[in-house]
Short mmCIF file of C-alpha atoms and ligand atoms in Angstrom, two decimals:
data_model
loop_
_atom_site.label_atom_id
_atom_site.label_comp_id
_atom_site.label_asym_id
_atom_site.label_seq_id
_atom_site.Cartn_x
_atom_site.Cartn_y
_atom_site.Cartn_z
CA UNK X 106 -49.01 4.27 20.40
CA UNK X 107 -49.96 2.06 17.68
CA UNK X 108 -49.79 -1.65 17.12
CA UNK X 109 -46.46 -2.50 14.59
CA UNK X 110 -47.62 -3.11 11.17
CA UNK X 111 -48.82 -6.42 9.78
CA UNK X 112 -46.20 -6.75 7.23
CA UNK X 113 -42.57 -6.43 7.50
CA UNK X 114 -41.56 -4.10 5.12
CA UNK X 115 -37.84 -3.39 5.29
CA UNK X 116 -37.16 0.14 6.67
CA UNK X 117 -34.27 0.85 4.10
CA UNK X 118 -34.13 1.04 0.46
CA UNK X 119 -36.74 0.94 -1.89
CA UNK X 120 -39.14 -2.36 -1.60
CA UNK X 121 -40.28 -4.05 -4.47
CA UNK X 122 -43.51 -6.16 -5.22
CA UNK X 123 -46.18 -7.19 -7.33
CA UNK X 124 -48.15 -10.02 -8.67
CA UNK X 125 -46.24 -12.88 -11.53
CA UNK X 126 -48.65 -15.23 -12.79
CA UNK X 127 -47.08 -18.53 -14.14
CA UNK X 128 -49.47 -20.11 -17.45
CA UNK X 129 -48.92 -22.43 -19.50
CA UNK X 130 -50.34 -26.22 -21.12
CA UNK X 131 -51.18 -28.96 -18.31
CA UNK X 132 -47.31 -30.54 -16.86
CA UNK X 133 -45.26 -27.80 -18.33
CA UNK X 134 -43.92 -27.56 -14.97
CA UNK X 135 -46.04 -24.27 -13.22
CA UNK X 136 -46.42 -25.75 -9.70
CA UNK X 137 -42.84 -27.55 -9.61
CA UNK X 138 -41.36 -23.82 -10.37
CA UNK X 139 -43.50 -22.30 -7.93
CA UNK X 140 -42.38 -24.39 -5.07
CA UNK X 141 -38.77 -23.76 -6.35
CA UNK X 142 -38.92 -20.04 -6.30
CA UNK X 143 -40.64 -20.13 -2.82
CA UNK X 144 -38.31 -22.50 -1.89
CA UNK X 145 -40.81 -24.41 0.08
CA UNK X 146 -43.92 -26.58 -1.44
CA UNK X 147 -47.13 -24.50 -1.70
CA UNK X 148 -48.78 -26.35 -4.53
CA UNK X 149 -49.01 -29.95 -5.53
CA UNK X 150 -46.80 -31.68 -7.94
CA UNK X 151 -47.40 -35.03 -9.96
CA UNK X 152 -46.26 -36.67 -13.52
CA UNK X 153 -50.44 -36.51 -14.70
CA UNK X 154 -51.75 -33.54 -16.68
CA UNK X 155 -54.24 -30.90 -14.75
CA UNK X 156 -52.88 -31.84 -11.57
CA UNK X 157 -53.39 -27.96 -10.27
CA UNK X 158 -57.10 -27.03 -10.35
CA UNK X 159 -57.41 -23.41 -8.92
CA UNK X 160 -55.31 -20.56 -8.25
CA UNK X 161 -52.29 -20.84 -5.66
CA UNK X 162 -50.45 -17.83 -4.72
CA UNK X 163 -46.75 -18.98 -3.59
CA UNK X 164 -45.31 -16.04 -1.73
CA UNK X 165 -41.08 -15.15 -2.45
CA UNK X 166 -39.01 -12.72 -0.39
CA UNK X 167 -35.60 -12.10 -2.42
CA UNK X 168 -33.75 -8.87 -2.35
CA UNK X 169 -35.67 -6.04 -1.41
CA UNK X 170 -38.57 -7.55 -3.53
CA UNK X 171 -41.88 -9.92 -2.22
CA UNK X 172 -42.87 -11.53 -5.17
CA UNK X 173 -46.52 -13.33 -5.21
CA UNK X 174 -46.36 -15.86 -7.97
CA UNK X 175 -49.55 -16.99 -9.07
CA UNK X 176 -49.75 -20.89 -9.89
CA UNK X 177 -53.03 -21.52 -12.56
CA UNK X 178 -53.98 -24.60 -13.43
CA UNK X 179 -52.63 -25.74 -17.22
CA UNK X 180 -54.18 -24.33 -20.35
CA UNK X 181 -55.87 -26.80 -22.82
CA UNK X 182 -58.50 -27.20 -24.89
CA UNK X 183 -61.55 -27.76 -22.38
CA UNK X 184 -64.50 -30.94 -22.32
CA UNK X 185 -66.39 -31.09 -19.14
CA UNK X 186 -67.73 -28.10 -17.11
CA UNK X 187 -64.64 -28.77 -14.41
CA UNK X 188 -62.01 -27.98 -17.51
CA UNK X 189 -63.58 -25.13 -18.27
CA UNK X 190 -63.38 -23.52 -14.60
CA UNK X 191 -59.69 -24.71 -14.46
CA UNK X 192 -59.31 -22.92 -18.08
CA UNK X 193 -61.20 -19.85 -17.35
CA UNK X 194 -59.02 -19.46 -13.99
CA UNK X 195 -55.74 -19.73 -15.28
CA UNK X 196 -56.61 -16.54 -17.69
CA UNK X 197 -58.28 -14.76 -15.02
CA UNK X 198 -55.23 -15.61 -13.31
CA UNK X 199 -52.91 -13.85 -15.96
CA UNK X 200 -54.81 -10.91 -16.24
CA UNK X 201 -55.04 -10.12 -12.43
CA UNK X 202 -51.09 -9.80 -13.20
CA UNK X 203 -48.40 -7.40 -13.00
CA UNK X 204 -46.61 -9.72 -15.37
CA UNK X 205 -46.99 -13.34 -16.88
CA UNK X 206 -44.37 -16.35 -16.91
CA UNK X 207 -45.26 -18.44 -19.98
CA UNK X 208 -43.69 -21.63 -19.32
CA UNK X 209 -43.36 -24.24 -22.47
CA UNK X 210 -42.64 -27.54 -21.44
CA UNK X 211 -38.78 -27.61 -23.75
CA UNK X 212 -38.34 -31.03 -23.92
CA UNK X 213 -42.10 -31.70 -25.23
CA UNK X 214 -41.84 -28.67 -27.70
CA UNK X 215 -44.04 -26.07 -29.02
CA UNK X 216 -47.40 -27.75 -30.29
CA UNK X 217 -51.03 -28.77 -29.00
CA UNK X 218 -51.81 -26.74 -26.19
CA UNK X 219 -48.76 -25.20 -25.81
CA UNK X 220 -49.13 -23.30 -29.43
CA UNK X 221 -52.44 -22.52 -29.13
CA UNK X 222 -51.58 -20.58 -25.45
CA UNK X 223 -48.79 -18.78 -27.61
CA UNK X 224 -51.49 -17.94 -29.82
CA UNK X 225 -53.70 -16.52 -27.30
CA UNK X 226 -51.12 -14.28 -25.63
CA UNK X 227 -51.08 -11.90 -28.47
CA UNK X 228 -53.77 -10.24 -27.51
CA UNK X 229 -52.79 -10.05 -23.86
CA UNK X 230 -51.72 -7.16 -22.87
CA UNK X 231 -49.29 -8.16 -19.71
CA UNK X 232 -45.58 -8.36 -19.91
CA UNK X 233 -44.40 -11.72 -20.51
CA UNK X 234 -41.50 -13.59 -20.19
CA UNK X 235 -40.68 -16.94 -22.07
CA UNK X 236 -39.92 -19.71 -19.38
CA UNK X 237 -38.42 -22.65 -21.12
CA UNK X 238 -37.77 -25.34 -18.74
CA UNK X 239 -37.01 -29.19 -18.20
CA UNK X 240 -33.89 -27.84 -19.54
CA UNK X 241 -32.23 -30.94 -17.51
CA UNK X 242 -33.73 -33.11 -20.06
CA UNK X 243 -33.20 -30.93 -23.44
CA UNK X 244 -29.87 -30.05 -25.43
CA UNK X 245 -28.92 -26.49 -25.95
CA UNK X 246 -29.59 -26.53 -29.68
CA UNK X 247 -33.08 -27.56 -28.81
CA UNK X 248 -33.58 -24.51 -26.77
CA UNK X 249 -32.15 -21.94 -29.19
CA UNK X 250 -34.59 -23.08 -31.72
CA UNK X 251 -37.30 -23.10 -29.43
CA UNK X 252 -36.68 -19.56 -28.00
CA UNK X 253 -36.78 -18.01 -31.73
CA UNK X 254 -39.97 -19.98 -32.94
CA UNK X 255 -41.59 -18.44 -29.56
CA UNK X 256 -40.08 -15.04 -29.66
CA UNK X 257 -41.48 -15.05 -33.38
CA UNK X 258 -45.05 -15.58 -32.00
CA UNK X 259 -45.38 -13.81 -28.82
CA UNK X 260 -43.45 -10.38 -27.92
CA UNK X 261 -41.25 -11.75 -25.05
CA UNK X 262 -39.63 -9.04 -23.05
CA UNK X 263 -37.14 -11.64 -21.73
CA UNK X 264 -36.26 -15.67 -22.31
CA UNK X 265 -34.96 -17.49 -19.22
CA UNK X 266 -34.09 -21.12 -19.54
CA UNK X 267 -34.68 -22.96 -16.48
CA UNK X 268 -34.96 -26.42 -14.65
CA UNK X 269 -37.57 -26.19 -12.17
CA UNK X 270 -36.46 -29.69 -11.10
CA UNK X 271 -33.01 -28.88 -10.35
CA UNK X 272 -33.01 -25.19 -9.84
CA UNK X 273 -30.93 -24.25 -12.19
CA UNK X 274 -31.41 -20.90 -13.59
CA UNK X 275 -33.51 -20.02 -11.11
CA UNK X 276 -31.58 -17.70 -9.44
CA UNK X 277 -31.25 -15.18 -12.48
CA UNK X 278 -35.33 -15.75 -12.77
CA UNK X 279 -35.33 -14.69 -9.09
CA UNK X 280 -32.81 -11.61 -9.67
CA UNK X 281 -35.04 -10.20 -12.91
CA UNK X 282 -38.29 -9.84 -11.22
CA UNK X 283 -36.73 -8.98 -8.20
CA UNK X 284 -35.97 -5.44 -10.26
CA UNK X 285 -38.63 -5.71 -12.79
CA UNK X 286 -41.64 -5.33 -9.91
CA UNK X 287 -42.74 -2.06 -10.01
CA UNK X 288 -41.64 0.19 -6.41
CA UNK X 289 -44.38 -0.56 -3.81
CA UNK X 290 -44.98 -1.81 -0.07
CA UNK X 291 -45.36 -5.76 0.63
CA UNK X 292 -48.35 -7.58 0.48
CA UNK X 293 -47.98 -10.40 2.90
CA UNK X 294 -45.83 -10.61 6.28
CA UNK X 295 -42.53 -11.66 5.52
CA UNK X 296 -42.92 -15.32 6.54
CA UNK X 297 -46.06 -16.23 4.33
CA UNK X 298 -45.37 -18.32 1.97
CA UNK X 299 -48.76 -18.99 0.77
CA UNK X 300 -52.32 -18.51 0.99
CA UNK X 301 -53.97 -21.44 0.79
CA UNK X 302 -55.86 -22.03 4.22
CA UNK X 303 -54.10 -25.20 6.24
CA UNK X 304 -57.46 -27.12 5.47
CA UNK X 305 -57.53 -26.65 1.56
CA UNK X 306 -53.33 -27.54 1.38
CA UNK X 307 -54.65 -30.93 3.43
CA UNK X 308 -56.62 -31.48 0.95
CA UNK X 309 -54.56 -30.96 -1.70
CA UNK X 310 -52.11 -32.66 -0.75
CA UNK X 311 -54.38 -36.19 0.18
CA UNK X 312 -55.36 -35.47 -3.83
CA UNK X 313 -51.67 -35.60 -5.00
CA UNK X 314 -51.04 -38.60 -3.11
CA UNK X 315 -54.59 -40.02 -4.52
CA UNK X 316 -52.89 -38.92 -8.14
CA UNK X 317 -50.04 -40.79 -7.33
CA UNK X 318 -51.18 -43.97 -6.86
CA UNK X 319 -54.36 -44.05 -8.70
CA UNK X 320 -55.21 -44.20 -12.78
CA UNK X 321 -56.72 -43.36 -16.07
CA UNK X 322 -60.07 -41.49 -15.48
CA UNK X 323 -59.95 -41.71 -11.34
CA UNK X 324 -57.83 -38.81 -10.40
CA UNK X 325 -59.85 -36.50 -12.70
CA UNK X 326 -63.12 -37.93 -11.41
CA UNK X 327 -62.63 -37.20 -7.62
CA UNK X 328 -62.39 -34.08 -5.49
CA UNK X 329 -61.08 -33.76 -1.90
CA UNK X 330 -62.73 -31.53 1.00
CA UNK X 331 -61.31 -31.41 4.28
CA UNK X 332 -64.73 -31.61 6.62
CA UNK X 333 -63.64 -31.35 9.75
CA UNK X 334 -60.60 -30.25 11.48
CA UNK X 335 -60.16 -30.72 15.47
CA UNK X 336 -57.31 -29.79 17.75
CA UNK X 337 -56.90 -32.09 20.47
CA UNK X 338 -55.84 -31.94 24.14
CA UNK X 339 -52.77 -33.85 23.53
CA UNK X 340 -51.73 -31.12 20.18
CA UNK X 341 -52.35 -33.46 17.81
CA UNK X 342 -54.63 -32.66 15.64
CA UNK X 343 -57.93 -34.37 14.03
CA UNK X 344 -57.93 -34.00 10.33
CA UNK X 345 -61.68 -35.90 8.34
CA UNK X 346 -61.49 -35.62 5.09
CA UNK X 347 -64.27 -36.26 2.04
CA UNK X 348 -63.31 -37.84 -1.24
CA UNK X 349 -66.09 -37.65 -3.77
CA UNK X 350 -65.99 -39.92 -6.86
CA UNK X 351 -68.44 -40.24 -9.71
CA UNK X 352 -69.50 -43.82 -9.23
CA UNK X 353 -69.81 -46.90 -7.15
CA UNK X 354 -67.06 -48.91 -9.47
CA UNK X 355 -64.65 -45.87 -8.68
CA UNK X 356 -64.99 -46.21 -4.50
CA UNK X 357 -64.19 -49.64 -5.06
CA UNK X 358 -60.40 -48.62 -6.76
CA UNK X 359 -59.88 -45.87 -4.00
CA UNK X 360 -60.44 -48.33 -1.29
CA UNK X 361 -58.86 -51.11 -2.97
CA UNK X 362 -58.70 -55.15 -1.73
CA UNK X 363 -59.44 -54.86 1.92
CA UNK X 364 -58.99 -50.92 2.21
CA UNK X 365 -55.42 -50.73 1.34
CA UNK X 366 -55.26 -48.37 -1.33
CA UNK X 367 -57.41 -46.06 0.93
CA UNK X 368 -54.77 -46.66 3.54
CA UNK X 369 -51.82 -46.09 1.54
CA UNK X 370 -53.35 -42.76 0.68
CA UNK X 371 -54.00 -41.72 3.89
CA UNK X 372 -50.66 -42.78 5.36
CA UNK X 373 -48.85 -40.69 2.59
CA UNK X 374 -51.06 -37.94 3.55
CA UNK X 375 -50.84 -37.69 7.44
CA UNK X 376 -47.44 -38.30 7.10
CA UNK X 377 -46.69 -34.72 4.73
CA UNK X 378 -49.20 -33.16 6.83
CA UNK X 379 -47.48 -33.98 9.85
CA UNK X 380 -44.40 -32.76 8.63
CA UNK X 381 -45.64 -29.24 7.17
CA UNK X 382 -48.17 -28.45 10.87
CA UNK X 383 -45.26 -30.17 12.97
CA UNK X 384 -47.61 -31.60 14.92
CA UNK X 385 -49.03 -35.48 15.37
CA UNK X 386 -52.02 -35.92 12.94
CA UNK X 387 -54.84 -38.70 13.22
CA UNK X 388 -56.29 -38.56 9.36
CA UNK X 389 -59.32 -40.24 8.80
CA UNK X 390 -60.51 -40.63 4.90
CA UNK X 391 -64.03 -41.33 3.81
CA UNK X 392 -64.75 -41.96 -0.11
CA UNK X 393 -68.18 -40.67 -1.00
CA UNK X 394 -70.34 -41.45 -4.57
CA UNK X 395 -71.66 -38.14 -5.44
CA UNK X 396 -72.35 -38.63 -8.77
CA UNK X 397 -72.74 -35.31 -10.35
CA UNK X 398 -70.19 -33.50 -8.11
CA UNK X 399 -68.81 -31.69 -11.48
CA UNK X 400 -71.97 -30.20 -12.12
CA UNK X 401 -72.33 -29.23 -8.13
CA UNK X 402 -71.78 -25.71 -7.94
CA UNK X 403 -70.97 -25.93 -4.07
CA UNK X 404 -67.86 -28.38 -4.89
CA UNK X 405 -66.31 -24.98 -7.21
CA UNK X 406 -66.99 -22.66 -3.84
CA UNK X 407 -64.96 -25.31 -1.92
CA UNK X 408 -62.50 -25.69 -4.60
CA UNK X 409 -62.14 -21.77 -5.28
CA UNK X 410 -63.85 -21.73 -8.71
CA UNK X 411 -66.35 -19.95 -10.59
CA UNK X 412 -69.20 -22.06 -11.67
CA UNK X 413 -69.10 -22.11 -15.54
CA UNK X 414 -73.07 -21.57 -16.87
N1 GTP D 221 -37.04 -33.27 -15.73
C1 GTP D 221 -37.79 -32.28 -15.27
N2 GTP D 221 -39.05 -32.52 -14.86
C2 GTP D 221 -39.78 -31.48 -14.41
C3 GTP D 221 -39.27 -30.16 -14.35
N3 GTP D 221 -40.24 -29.36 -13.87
C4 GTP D 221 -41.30 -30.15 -13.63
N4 GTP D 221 -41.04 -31.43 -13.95
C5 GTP D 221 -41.94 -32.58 -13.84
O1 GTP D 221 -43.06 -32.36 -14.68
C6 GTP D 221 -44.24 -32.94 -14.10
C7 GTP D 221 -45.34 -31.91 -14.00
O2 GTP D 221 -44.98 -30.92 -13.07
P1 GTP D 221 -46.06 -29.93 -12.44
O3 GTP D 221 -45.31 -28.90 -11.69
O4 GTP D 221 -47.14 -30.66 -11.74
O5 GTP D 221 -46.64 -29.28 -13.78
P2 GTP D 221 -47.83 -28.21 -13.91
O6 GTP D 221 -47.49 -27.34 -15.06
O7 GTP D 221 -48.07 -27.53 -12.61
O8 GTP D 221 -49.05 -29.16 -14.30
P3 GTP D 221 -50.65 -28.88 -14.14
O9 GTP D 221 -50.92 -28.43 -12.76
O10 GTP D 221 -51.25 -30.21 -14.45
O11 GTP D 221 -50.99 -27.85 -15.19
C8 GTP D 221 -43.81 -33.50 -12.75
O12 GTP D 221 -43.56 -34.87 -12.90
C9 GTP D 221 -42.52 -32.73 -12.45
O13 GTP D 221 -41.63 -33.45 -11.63
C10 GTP D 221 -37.92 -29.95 -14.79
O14 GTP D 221 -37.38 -28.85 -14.77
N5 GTP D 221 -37.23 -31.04 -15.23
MG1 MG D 222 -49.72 -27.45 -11.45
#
C-alpha cells in the first residue's frame, strides 16, 4: 500500500494548471489582484510604488483548474542595485510563465513605465492578456481607448477589464484561465494558497505596515528579516524580527518620540499575524543601521533575489 498523494488532484474530469505571471509598472495593482483571485492575502498591498520586492506565487483552485499566479514586483526604469534585482525578477518572472497578465494601471493611463513595459513585451514570446484595472475609478470611454492604443502595441490574445479593488470582473478573469491552462496534474495541495514560508509573510507584512505609516525615502531604505521564530509552551508563538535602515537619522523616524512609531508598527503587525497563524503572538522589533545593506548580497538571499553584479 502506498501513502495517498501529496496533492489533491480531482479524480474526474480533466484538471487544469499552469503558471500566470502578473507584470506591470510599480501600483498598477499586481499584488491587490493577486490576493483577489486567491481570495485570501498572499502578498502585501500599499498606496507607495515598489511595494512588492520579489516573486510571490498566490495559489487559485477554480473549476477543475489550480492556477499559480505569479506576483513580480513593478517594472520601471531602475537606479540603485535593489531596483535592478526587483526589475530583473519581475522578467524572470514572466518568462518562467505559461502565460503573462499585463496589468496597466486605467485610470493613470498608458505612459512612463507603463509604455515602455508595452514596449518590451514585443519581443516576449508568452501569451498575454491585457489587464486594465482600477476600472472603479475610470469611465468606459476611457477604457475603450485604452484597450485599442494597447492592442495596437502588444498582440493581446484577450482584454479583460477589471477592479481588483472591488472584484469586479474577476470572475470572467477566473473562468478564462481556468480553460486557457494547458491539461496537466496540480502543483500544490489543494489548500495552499501560497508559498511564501510563515517567516518571510511576517516579515512582509511588518514592512507593509512600516510602508504605511512611514515616508519619502524610509520605506525604500529598510528591509525586514524575521530572526528568530519560537513556539512556546502556552501556543503562542515568539516572533524577533530585524529592520535594517541605511542610517542613524532613519532609526530615529522608525522608532519615533519615545518608541511609538516602532510600537505602532509592531502592534499592526502582531495583530495580522495573529489573525493569519490563529494563534497569540508576542512580536518583538529591533531597528538595526546597516548601512550598505543594498549592496549586501546576503540581504537578496533573505529577500529571494539575485545579486545584480
Ligand atoms: N481604486 C482602485 N484601487 C486599486 C485597485 N487595485 C489596486 N488598487 C490600489 O492601488 C495601490 C497599489 O496596489 P498594489 O496591489 O500594491 O500594486 P502593485 O502593482 O502590486 O504595486 P508594486 O508592488 O509596488 O509594483 C493600492 O493602494 C491599492 O489599494 C482597483 O481596482 N481600484
Ligand atoms: Mg505589488
Amino acid at each position: 500500500m502506498t501513502d495517498a498523494p501529496e496533492t489533491t488532484t480531482p479524480e474526474t474530469g480533466a484538471t487544469h494548471s499552469g503558471f500566470v505571471a502578473l507584470i506591470g509598472a510599480p501600483n498598477a495593482g499586481k499584488s491587490t489582484l493577486v490576493n483577489q483571485l486567491v481570495g485570501a492575502k498572499v502578498s502585501i498591498v500599499t498606496h507607495k510604488v515598489q511595494t512588492t520586492r520579489a516573486i510571490v506565487r498566490g495559489i487559485a483552485t477554480h473549476d477543475n483548474a489550480q492556477i499559480v499566479f505569479i506576483d513580480t514586483p513593478g517594472i520601471f526604469k531602475p537606479r540603485r542595485r535593489l531596483d535592478t534585482a526587483m526589475v530583473t525578477t519581475a522578467w524572470g518572472g514572466a518568462k518562467d510563465a505559461d502565460l503573462i497578465l499585463v496589468l496597466i494601471d486605467a485610470e493613470r493611463g498608458i505612459k512612463g513605465d507603463a509604455a515602455a513595459i508595452l514596449e518590451r513585451l514585443k519581443d516576449v514570446r508568452q501569451p498575454k492578456v491585457l489587464i486594465l484595472n482600477k476600472v472603479d475609478r475610470v469611465d468606459p470611454e476611457k477604457l475603450l481607448k485604452l484597450t485599442a492604443t494597447a492592442n495596437e502595441a502588444v498582440d493581446f490574445e484577450r482584454t479583460f477589464m477589471v477592479s481588483a479593488l472591488t472584484g469586479s470582473g474577476c470572475k470572467d478573469l477566473l473562468d478564462f484561465l481556468a480553460k486557457r491552462l494547458p491539461e496537466g496534474p496540480w502543483y500544490y495541495p489543494e489548500d495552499q494558497i501560497s508559498d511564501l514560508p510563515m517567516r518571510q509573510l511576517a516579515a512582509e507584512i511588518t514592512r507593509e505596515k512600516l510602508y504605511l505609516r512611514l515616508h519619502q525615502e524610509l520605506p525604500y531604505s529598510s528591509h525586514i528579516e524575521t530572526e528568530k521564530w519560537e513556539e512556546l509552551p502556552d501556543g503562542s508563538v515568539r516572533i524577533q524580527q530585524v529592520i535594517f535602515v541605511e542610517r542613524d537619522s532613519q532609526k530615529k523616524i522608525v522608532l519615533g518620540h519615545k518608541g511609538e512609531t516602532i510600537r505602532a508598527i509592531g502592534q499592526a503587525s502582531r495583530m495580522e499575524i495573529a489573525g493569519i497563524l490563529e494563534q497569540k503572538v508576542h512580536l518583538f522589533l529591533f531597528v538595526k543601521v546597516r548601512e550598505n545593506w543594498g549592496d549586501d548580497p546576503e540581504r537578496y538571499r533573505e529577500m529571494g533575489l539575485d545579486f545584480p553584479h
